[in-house]
């Protein structure tokens, strides 16, 4: 085990990674984009929560898990697992373009397929294609697209076909009966690299901050006030979703991605405002945006504008 997983960089060969496996998942493709990961130890986990448990228990230094898909939205398993329990920190995000194939048991044509297995997020992205081309097929959930593909190799697979990546179908030598079956071309899944809390990646000017904000109980207008903390400081949100805490009916938290780094004055100020409204909010990290897109910051919300306002106020207090 190595303690050298530097924030945002400095990842070395001695780092132990885990990811949603088995080999051949889109998550593994995401991990392989992390500099140094190709030559590092990579341990597949059977679920998102198992991967995060590996990190929390110190058996792995960092985990890559899916968090958001451009077609299907947030990955609830990840949003829920990082919102509670031992705190984790997002060090970077990774984008992977998603294309699917339908692999089938040898000799089967589309019309012969009675059961198809894949990850629920993959199924959701191919549902229209499946309705049109294999309407007779029943869906069986799998822990990942690659797990469904591997299952097809068993002597007696429990299903006729699997939806998986073209790469894993090719690697396993499966028979592909339909290519490019995703309902939306150019679908993208976003993954995050998580570790135990460590020093923050340096701000790059094109960063993202991820937060978990519990909705305060019996506080009319709380959502409006939460959103106001961002809008009043010119902080753009790139994702906001509500998730039930699971504790009792009506108890929710917001999972939020905001443009900017905690060391940006406008973001720091927004976080302080949020903390006053929702003191149990969880900071999950500030890290570089994978698309390097810089936000447009209004003139009155730049670091310099905040600094000048602080100087002005200090002057007034000094008298
Ligand atoms: O099953 C896989 O291959 C995964 O990596 C998981 C996952 C997901 O959770 O969204 C990743 C990308 C695709 O959108 C479909 C499935």
CSV table of N, CA and C and ligand atoms in Angstrom, one decimal, residues 20 24-27 66 69 75 98 100 119 121-122 125 143-146 189 191, ligand 1:
chain,number,residue,atom,x,y,z
A,20,UNK,N,-15.2,-0.7,-10.3
A,20,UNK,CA,-16.4,-1.6,-10.6
A,20,UNK,C,-16.0,-2.6,-11.7
A,24,UNK,N,-12.9,-5.2,-18.1
A,24,UNK,CA,-13.7,-5.0,-19.4
A,24,UNK,C,-14.9,-4.1,-19.1
A,25,UNK,N,-15.1,-3.6,-17.9
A,25,UNK,CA,-16.2,-2.6,-17.7
A,25,UNK,C,-15.8,-1.3,-18.3
A,26,UNK,N,-16.8,-0.4,-18.5
A,26,UNK,CA,-16.5,1.0,-18.8
A,26,UNK,C,-15.7,1.6,-17.7
A,27,UNK,N,-16.0,1.2,-16.5
A,27,UNK,CA,-15.2,1.8,-15.3
A,27,UNK,C,-13.8,1.4,-15.4
A,66,UNK,N,-18.6,4.9,-11.5
A,66,UNK,CA,-19.4,5.8,-12.3
A,66,UNK,C,-20.3,6.7,-11.4
A,69,UNK,N,-24.4,9.7,-16.0
A,69,UNK,CA,-24.5,9.3,-17.5
A,69,UNK,C,-25.3,10.4,-18.2
A,75,UNK,N,-25.8,8.1,-11.0
A,75,UNK,CA,-25.8,6.7,-10.6
A,75,UNK,C,-26.1,6.7,-9.1
A,98,UNK,N,-19.6,6.2,-24.5
A,98,UNK,CA,-20.2,4.9,-24.3
A,98,UNK,C,-20.8,4.4,-25.7
A,100,UNK,N,-22.5,0.5,-27.2
A,100,UNK,CA,-22.9,-0.8,-26.7
A,100,UNK,C,-23.0,-1.7,-27.9
A,119,UNK,N,-25.9,-4.3,-17.1
A,119,UNK,CA,-26.1,-3.3,-16.0
A,119,UNK,C,-27.3,-2.5,-16.3
A,121,UNK,N,-27.9,0.6,-15.9
A,121,UNK,CA,-27.7,1.9,-16.6
A,121,UNK,C,-27.5,1.7,-18.1
A,122,UNK,N,-26.9,0.5,-18.4
A,122,UNK,CA,-26.7,0.2,-19.9
A,122,UNK,C,-28.1,-0.2,-20.5
A,125,UNK,N,-30.0,2.8,-21.4
A,125,UNK,CA,-29.5,3.5,-22.5
A,125,UNK,C,-29.8,2.8,-23.9
A,143,UNK,N,-24.4,-7.0,-12.5
A,143,UNK,CA,-23.7,-6.1,-11.7
A,143,UNK,C,-22.8,-5.1,-12.5
A,144,UNK,N,-22.6,-5.5,-13.8
A,144,UNK,CA,-21.9,-4.6,-14.7
A,144,UNK,C,-22.1,-5.2,-16.1
A,145,UNK,N,-21.8,-4.4,-17.2
A,145,UNK,CA,-21.9,-4.8,-18.5
A,145,UNK,C,-20.9,-6.0,-18.8
A,146,UNK,N,-19.7,-5.9,-18.2
A,146,UNK,CA,-18.7,-6.9,-18.4
A,146,UNK,C,-19.1,-8.2,-17.7
A,189,UNK,N,-20.4,8.7,-20.1
A,189,UNK,CA,-20.5,8.4,-18.7
A,189,UNK,C,-19.3,9.1,-18.0
A,191,UNK,N,-17.0,9.4,-14.6
A,191,UNK,CA,-16.6,8.6,-13.5
A,191,UNK,C,-15.8,9.5,-12.5
B,1,LIG,O1,-21.2,-1.9,-16.4
B,1,LIG,C1,-20.2,-1.2,-16.7
B,1,LIG,O2,-19.4,-1.5,-17.6
B,1,LIG,C2,-19.9,0.0,-15.9
B,1,LIG,O3,-18.8,0.5,-15.9
B,1,LIG,C3,-21.1,0.7,-15.2
B,1,LIG,C4,-21.8,1.7,-16.1
B,1,LIG,C5,-22.7,2.6,-15.2
B,1,LIG,O4,-22.9,2.5,-14.0
B,1,LIG,O5,-23.3,3.6,-15.8
B,1,LIG,C6,-20.9,2.5,-16.8
B,1,LIG,C7,-21.1,3.0,-18.0
B,1,LIG,C8,-22.3,2.8,-18.8
B,1,LIG,O6,-23.1,3.9,-18.7
B,1,LIG,C9,-23.0,1.6,-18.2
B,1,LIG,C10,-22.7,1.0,-17.0
